[in-house]
Tab-separated table of C-alpha atoms and ligand atoms in Angstrom:
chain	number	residue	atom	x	y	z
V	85	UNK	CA	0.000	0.000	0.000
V	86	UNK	CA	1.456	3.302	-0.880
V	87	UNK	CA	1.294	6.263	1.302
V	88	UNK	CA	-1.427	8.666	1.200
V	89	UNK	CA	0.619	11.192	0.896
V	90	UNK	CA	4.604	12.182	0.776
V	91	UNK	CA	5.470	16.066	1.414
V	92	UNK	CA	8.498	17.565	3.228
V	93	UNK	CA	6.793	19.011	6.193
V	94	UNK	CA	3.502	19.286	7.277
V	95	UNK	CA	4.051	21.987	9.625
V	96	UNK	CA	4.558	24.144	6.636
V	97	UNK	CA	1.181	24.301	5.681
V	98	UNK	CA	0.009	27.682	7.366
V	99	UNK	CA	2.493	29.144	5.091
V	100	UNK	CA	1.772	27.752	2.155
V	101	UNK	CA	-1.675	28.261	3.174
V	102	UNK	CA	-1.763	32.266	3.413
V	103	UNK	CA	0.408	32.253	0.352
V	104	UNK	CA	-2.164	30.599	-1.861
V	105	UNK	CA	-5.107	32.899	-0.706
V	106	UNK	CA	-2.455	35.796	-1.600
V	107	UNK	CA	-2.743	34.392	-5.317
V	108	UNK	CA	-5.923	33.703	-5.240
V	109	UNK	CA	-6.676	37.427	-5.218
V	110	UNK	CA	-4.964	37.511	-8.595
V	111	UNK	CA	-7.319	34.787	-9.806
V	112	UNK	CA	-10.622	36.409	-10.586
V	113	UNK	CA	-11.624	34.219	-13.217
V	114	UNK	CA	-10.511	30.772	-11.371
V	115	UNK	CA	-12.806	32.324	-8.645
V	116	UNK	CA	-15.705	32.489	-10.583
V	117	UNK	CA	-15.351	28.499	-11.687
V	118	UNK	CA	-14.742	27.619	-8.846
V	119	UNK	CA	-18.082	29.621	-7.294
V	120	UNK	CA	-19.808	27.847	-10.500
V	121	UNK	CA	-18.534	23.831	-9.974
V	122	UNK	CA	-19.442	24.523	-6.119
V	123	UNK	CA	-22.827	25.046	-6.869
V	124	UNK	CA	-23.261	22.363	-10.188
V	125	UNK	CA	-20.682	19.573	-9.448
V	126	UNK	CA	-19.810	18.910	-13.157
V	127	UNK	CA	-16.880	16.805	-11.929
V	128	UNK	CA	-18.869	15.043	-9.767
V	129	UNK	CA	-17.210	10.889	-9.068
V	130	UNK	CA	-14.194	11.607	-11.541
V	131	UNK	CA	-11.234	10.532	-10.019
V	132	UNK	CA	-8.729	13.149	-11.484
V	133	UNK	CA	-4.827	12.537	-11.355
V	134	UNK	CA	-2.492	16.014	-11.499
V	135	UNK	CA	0.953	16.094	-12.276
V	136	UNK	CA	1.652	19.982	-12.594
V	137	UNK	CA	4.433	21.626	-10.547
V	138	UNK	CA	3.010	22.294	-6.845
V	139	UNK	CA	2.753	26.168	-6.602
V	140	UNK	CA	0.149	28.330	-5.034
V	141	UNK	CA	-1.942	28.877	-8.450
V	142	UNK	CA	-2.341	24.903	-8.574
V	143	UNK	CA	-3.183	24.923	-5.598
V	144	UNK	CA	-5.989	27.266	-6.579
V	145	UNK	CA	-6.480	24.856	-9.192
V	146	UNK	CA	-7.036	21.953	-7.254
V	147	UNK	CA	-9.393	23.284	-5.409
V	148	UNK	CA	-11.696	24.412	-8.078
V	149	UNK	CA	-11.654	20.620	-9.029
V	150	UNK	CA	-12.279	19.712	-5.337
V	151	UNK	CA	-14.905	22.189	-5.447
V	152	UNK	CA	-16.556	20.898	-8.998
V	153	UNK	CA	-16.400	17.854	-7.243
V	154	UNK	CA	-13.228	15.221	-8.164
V	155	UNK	CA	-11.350	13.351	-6.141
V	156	UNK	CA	-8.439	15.111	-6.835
V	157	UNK	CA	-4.389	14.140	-6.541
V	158	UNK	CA	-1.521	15.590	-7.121
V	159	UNK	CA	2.180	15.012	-7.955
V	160	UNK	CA	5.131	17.261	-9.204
V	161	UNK	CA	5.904	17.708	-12.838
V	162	UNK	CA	9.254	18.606	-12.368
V	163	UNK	CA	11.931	17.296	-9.323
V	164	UNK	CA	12.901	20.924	-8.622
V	165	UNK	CA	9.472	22.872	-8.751
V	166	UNK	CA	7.320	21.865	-5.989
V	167	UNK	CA	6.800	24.793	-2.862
V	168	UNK	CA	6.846	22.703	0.159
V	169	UNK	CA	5.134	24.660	1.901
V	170	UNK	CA	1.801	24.917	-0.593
V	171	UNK	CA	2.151	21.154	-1.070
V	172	UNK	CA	1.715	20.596	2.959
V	173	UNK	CA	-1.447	23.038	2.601
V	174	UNK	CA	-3.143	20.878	0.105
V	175	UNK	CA	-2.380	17.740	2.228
V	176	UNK	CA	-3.682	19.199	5.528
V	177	UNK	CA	-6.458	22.413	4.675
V	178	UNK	CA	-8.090	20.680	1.754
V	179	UNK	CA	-6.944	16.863	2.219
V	180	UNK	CA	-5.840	16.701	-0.694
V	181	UNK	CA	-2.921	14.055	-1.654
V	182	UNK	CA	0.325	15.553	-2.709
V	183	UNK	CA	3.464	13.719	-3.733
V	184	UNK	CA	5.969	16.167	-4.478
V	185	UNK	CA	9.015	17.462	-2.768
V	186	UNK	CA	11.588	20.388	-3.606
V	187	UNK	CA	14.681	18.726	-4.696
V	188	UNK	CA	13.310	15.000	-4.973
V	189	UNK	CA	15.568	12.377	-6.847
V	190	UNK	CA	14.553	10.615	-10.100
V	191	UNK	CA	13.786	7.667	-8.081
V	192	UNK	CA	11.347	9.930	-5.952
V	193	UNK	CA	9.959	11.695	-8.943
V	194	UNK	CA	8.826	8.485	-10.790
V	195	UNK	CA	7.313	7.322	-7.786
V	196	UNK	CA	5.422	9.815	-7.186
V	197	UNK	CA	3.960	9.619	-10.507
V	198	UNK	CA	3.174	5.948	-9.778
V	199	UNK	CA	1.027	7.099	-6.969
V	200	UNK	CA	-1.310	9.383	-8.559
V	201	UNK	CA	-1.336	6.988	-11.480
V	202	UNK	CA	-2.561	4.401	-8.243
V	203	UNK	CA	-5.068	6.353	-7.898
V	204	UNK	CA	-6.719	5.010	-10.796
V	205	UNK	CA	-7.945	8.748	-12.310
V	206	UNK	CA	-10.913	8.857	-14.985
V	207	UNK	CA	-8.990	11.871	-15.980
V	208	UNK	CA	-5.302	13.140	-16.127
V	209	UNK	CA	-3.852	16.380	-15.751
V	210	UNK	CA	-0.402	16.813	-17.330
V	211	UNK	CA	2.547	19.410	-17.722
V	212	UNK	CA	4.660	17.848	-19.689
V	213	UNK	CA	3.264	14.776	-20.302
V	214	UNK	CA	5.098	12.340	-17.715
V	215	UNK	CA	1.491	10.539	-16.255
V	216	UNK	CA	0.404	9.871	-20.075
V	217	UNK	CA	3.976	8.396	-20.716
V	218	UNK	CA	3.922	6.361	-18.164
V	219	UNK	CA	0.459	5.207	-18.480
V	220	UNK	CA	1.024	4.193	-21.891
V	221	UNK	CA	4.048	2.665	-21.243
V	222	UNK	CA	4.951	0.789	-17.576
V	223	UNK	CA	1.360	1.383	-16.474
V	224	UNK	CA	-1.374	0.049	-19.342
V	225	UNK	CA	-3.461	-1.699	-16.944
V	226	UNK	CA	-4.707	1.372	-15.570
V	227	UNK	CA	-5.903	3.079	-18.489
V	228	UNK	CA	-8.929	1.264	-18.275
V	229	UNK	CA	-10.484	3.605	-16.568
V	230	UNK	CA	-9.148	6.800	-18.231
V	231	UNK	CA	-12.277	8.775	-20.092
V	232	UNK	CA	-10.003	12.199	-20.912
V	233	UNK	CA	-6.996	14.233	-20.414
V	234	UNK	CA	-5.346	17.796	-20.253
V	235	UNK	CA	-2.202	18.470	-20.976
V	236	UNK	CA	-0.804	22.478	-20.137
V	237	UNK	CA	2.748	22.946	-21.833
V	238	UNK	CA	3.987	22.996	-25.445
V	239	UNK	CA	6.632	19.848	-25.073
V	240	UNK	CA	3.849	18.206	-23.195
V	241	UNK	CA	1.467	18.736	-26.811
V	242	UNK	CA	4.388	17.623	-28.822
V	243	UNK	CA	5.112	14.359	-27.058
V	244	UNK	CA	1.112	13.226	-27.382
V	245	UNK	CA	1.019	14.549	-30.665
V	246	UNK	CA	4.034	11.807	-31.471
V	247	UNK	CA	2.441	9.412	-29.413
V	248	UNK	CA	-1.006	10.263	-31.811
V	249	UNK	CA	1.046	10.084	-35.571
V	250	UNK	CA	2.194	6.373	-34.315
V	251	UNK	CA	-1.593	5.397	-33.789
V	252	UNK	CA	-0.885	4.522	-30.204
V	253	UNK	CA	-2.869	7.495	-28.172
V	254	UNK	CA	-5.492	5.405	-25.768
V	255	UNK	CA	-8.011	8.593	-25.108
V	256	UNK	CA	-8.619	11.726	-25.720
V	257	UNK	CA	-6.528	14.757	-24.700
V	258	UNK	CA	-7.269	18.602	-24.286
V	259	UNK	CA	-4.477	20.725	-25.598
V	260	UNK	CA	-4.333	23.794	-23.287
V	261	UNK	CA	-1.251	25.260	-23.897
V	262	UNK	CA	-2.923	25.597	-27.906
V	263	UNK	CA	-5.713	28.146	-26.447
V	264	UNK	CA	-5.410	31.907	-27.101
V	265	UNK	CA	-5.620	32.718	-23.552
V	266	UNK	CA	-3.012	30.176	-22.689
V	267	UNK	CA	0.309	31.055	-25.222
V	268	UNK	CA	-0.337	34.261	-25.676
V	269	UNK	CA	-0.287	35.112	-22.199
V	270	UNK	CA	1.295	32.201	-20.423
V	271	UNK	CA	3.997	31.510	-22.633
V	272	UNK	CA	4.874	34.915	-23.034
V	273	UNK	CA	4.142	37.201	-20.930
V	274	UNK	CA	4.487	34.737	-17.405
V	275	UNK	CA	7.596	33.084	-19.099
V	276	UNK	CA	9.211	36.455	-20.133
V	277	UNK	CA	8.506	37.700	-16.332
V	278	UNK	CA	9.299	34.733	-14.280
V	279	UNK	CA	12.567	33.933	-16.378
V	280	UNK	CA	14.095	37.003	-15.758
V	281	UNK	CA	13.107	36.478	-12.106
V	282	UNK	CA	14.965	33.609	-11.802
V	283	UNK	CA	17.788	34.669	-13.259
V	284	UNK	CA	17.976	37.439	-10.691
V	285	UNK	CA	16.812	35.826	-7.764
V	286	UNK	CA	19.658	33.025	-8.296
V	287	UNK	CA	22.295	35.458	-9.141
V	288	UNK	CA	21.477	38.940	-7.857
V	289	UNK	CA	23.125	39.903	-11.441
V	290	UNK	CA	22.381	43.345	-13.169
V	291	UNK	CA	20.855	42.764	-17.178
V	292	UNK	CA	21.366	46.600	-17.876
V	293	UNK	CA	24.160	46.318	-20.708
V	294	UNK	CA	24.434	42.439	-20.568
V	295	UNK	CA	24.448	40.460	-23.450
V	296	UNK	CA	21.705	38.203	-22.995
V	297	UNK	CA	21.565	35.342	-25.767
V	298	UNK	CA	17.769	33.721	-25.980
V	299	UNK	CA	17.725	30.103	-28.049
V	300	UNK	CA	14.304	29.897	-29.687
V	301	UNK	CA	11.747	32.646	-30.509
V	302	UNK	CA	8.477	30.640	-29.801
V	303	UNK	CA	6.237	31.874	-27.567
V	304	UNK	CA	8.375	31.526	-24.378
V	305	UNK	CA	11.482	33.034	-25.830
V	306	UNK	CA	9.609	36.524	-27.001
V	307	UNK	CA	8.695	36.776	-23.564
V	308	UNK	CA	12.221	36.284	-22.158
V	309	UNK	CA	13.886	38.616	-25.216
V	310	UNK	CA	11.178	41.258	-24.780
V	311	UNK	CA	11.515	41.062	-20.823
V	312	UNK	CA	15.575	40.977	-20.765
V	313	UNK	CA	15.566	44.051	-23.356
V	314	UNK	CA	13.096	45.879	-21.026
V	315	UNK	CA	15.790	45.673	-18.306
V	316	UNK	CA	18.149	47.324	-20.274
V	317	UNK	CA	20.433	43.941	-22.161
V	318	UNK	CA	21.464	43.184	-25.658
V	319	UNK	CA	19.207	40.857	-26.749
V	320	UNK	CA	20.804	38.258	-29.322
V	321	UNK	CA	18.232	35.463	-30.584
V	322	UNK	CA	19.268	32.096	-32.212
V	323	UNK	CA	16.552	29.672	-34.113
V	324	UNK	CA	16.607	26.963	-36.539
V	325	UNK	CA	13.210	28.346	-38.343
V	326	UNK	CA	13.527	30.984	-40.879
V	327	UNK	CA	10.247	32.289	-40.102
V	328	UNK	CA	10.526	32.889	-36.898
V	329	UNK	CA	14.319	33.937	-37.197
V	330	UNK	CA	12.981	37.050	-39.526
V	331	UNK	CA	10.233	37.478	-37.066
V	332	UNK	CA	13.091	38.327	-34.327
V	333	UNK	CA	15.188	40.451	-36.498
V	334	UNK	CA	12.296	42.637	-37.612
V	335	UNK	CA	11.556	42.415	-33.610
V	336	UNK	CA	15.027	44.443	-33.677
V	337	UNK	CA	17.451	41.632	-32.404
V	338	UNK	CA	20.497	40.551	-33.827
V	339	UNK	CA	20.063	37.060	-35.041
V	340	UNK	CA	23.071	34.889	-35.317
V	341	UNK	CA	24.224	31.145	-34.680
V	342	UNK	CA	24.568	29.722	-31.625
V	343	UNK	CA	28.491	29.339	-32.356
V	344	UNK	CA	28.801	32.731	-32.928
V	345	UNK	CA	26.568	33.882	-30.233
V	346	UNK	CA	28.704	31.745	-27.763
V	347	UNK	CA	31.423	34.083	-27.666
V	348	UNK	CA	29.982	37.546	-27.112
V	349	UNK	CA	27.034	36.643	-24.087
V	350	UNK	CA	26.656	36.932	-20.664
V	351	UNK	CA	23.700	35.178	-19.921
V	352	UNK	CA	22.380	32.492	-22.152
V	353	UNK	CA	18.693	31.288	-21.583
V	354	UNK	CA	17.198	28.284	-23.874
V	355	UNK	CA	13.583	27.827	-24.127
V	356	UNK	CA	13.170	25.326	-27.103
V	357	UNK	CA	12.297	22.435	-26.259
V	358	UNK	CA	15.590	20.587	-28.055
V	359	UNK	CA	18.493	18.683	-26.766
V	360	UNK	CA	21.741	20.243	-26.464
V	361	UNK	CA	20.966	23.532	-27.570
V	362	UNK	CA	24.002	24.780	-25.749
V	363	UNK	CA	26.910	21.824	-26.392
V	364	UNK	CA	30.474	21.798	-25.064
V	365	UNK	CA	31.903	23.625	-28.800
V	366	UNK	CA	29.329	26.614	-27.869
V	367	UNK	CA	30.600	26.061	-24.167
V	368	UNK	CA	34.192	26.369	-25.368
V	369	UNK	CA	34.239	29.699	-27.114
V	370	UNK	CA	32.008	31.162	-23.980
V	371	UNK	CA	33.765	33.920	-22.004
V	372	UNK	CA	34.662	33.629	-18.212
V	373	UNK	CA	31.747	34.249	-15.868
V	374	UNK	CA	29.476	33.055	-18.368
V	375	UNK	CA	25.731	32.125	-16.634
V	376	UNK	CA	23.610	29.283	-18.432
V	377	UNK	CA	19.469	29.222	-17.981
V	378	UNK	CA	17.142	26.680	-18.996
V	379	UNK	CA	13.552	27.967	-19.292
V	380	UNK	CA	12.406	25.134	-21.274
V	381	UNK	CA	10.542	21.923	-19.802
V	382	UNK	CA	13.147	19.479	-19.576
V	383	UNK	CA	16.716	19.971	-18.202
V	384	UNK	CA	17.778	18.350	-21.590
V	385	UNK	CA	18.719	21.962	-23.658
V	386	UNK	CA	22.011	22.418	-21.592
V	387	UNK	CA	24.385	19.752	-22.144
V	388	UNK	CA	25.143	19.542	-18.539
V	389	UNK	CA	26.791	15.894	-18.787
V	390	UNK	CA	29.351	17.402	-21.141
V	391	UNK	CA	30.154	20.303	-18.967
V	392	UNK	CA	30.346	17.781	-16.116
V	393	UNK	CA	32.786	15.302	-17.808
V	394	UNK	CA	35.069	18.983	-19.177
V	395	UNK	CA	35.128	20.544	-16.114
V	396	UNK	CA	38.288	20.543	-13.426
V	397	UNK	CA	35.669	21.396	-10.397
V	398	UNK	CA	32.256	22.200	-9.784
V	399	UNK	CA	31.777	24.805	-6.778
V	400	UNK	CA	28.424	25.971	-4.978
V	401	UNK	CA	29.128	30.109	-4.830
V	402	UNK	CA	24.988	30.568	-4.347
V	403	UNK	CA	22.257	28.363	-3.698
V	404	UNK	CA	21.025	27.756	-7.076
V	405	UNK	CA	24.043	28.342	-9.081
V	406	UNK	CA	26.645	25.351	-9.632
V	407	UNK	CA	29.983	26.772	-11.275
V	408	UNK	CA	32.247	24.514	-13.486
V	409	UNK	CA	35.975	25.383	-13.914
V	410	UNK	CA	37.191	24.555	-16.833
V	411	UNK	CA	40.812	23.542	-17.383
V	412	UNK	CA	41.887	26.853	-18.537
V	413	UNK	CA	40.210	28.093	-15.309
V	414	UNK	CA	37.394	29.828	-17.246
V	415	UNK	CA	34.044	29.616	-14.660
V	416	UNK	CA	31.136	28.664	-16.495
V	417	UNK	CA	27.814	29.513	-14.166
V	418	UNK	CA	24.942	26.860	-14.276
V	419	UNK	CA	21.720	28.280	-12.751
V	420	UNK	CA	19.159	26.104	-11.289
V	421	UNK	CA	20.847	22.892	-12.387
V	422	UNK	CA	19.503	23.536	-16.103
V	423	UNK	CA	15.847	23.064	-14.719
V	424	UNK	CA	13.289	25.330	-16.289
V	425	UNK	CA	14.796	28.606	-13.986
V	426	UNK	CA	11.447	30.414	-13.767
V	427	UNK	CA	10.295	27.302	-10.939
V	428	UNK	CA	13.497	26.050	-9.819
V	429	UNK	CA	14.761	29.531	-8.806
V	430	UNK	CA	11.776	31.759	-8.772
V	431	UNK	CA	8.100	30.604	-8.293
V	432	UNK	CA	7.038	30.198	-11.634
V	433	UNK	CA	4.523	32.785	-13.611
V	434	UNK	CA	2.757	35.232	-11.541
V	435	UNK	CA	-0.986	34.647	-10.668
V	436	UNK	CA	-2.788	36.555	-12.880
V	437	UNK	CA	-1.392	34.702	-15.689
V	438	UNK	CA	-2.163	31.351	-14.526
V	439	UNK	CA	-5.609	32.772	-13.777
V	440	UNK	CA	-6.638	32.105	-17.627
V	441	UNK	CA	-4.156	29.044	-17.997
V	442	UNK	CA	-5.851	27.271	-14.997
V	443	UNK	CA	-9.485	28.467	-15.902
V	444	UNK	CA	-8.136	26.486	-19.220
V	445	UNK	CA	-7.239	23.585	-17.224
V	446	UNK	CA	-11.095	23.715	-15.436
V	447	UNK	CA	-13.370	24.155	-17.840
V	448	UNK	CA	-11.576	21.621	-20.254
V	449	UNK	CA	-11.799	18.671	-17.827
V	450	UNK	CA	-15.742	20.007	-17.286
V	451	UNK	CA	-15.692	19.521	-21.343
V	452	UNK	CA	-14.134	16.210	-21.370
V	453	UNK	CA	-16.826	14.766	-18.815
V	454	UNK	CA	-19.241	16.349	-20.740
V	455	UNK	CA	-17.831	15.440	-24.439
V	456	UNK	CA	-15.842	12.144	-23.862
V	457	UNK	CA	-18.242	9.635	-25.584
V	458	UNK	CA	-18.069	11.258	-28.514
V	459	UNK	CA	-14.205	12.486	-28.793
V	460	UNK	CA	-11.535	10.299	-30.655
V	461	UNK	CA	-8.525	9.072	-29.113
V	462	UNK	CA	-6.365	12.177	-30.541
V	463	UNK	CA	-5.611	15.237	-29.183
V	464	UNK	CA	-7.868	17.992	-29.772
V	465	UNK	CA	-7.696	21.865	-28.988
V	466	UNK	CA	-9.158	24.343	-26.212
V	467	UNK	CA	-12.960	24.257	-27.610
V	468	UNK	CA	-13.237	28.225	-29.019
V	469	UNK	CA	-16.290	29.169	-27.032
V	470	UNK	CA	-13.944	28.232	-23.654
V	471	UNK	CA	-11.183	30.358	-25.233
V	472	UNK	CA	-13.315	33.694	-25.331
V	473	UNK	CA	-15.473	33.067	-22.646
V	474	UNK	CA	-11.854	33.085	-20.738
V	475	UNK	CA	-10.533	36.389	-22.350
V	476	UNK	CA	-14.033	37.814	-21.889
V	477	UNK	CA	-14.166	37.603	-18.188
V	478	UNK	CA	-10.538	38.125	-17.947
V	479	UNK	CA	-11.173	41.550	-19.255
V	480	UNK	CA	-14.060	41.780	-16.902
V	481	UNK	CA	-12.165	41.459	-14.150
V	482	UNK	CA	-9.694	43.505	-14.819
V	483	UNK	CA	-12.537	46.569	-15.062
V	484	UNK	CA	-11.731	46.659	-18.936
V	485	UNK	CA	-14.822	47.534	-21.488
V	486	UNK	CA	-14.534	47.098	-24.669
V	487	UNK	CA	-16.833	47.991	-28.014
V	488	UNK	CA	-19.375	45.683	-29.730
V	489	UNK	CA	-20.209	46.009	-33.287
V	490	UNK	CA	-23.015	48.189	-34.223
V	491	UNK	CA	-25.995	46.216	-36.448
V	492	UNK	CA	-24.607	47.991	-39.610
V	493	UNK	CA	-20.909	47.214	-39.278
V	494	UNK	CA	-22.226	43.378	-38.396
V	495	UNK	CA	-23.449	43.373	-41.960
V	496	UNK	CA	-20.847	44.780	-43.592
V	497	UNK	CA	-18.359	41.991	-42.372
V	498	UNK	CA	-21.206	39.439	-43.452
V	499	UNK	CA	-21.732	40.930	-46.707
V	500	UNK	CA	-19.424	40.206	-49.895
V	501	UNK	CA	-21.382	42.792	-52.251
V	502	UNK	CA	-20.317	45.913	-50.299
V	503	UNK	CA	-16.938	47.237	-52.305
V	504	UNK	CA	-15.314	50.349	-52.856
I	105	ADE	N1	4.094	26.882	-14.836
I	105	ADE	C1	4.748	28.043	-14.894
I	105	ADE	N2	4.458	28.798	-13.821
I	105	ADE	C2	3.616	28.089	-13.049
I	105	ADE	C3	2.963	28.345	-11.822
I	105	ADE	N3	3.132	29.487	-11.159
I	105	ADE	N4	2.166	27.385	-11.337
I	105	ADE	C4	2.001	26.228	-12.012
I	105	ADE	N5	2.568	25.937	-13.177
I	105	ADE	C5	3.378	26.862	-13.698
């Protein structure tokens, strides 16, 4: 029998408690669902298995599932993510299971996705993918008694898309992160934010006249280029799309390879969901002090075992950066062990971000109750009338009004005869 629970400290929990009802206030719209699924209980008997990092806005999550009535778990999405102190919370305010704790091993991490997958959930909850993974892979006997999923983050998407073009995807699957008022303001705007606040909070270091080298200009890496320029750095981009590489140099940045790059930045931050976006020959030709951020999913876009193998010694100078020496006594600066930075040292998007992400994350697992009989095993996207009811009472919320078209101007967008 596994535990019914496994957190670092329980005696945390009035922290994490008054920290979660101090993002709450910045999550109007989660509010409102929540108010909603209290009163209609759309999620009523679903068992419903989470795997999203453990911060105060899931926590504000979970409890609007609670509330539209699931039997709710949770487990981290990423070994260096979870707030102790929020997890305890969930355990001991709401009684709520949480497995999850700050600085857990693989070994840890894997089993704690075996629990919530022992849960047996009707539905899943993913960032990143990990419970449908293993579900489909070590664990096929419980997807019996799967009806639906969500999944939140762009590698998540990819991975179940792959798993989808092989013919092997066992149930359906909501794609948040492809909603409006998820990327556009998630993946941008909380990314660009939380990034940068990561980078400081680990090393305290000013970005006025840095050279700040962003890998990728999805979603995510706008946010960080557009956020690191605010403050003042050089922003150089690097891509392997031509698209999006003109995209960024009519942005303004300089646009360059990665080799080149390598030798002129401070601070390098990847966000592109690729392996060994930053390699020992970029590593080589990087100048002494150089810091290295990963702000993508997986710790994979740093080649960290490279580095490891290269270096003479690896010292601690601050709590989340590790420095390597190489053998010419350069000090290359690793923050947050190559984990996405924005979680491992900051707390992850603000609030009122995760406000419409979340609301994403509700009112999708109310649709897959709802829809599931008739959905395909494939992934589909955020149904439209979810995406701009979201932005609609987002913009309430924030006391925003905007116009509505007049009777005459509703014709003339209907009408093809209307010309110069
Ligand atoms: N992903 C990025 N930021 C997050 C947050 N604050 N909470 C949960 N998931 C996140």
């Amino acid at each position: 029998m596994s535990q019914s629970y496994d957190v670092k400290d329980l005696s945390l929990a009035p922290a994490g408690l008054n920290r979660l009802h101090w993002a709450e206030r910045e999550m109007p719209v989660l509010r409102l669902i929540r108010e909603r699924f209290g009163k209609e209980r759309p999620l009523e008997g679903m068992r419903l298995s989470a795997c999203l990092h453990v911060t105060t806005e899931t926590a504000n999550l979970m409890r609007t599932l609670q509330a539209g009535g699931a039997n709710c778990v949770l487990c981290a999405s990423n070994p260096l993510s979870t707030q102790d102190d929020v997890a305890a919370a969930l355990v001991t305010e709401y009684g709520i299971p949480v497995y999850a704790i700050k600085g857990e091993d693989n070994e840890s991490y894997y089993r704690h996705i075996a629990a919530a997958i022992d849960h047996r959930p009707h539905i899943t909850m993913d960032d990143g993918a990990d419970v449908v993974s293993t579900l489909h892979s070590t664990r096929r006997e419980a997807l019996a008694d799967v009806i639906g999923g969500t999944e939140e983050t762009t590698t998540g998407v990819i991975r179940l898309r792959a798993l989808q073009q092989e013919g092997q995807l066992a149930y359906p699957i909501v794609a948040v992160n492809d909603a409006n008022t998820k990327h556009f303001f998630d993946n941008r705007y909380g990314t660009g934010q939380s990034t940068i606040d990561g980078i400081i909070r680990a090393t305290n270091t000013l970005l006025a006249g840095k050279t700040v080298v962003v890998a990728g200009y999805g979603w995510c890496s706008r946010g960080i280029a557009m956020r690191a320029e605010g403050m003042g750095a050089n922003v150089i981009i690097t891509e392997i799309a031509p698209l999006r590489a003109l995209e960024a140099v009519m942005d303004g940045y300089r646009v360059m390879p990665m080799l080149e790059a390598a030798a002129v930045g401070d601070i390098f931050v990847t966000s592109t969901g690729n392996m060994n976006v930053i390699d020992m020959p970029h590593i080589e030709r990087m100048k002494d002090g150089a810091m290295l951020a990963n702000s993508g999913h997986f710790n994979v876009e740093l080649n960290l075992d490279a580095l490891v193998e290269h270096a003479v010694e690896v010292r601690q100078p601050r709590a989340s950066v590790q420095q390597y020496v190489l053998p010419d006594g350069r000090e290359i600066n690793v923050l947050g062990e190559g984990r996405l930075i924005n979680l491992a040292a900051a707390e992850g998007h603000p609030s009122a971000v995760m406000d419409m992400s979340f609301a994403n994350q509700a009112l999708c697992a109310e649709f897959m109750v709802q829809n599931h009989e008739s959905l395909e095993n494939a992934v589909y996207g955020v149904p439209k009338e979810i995406d701009d009811q979201i932005a609609a009472l987002k913009l309430h919320a924030m006391g925003i009004e905007i116009d509505t078209l007049t009777p005459e101007q509703e014709h003339y967008l209907n009408s093809w005869s209307i010309g110069t």
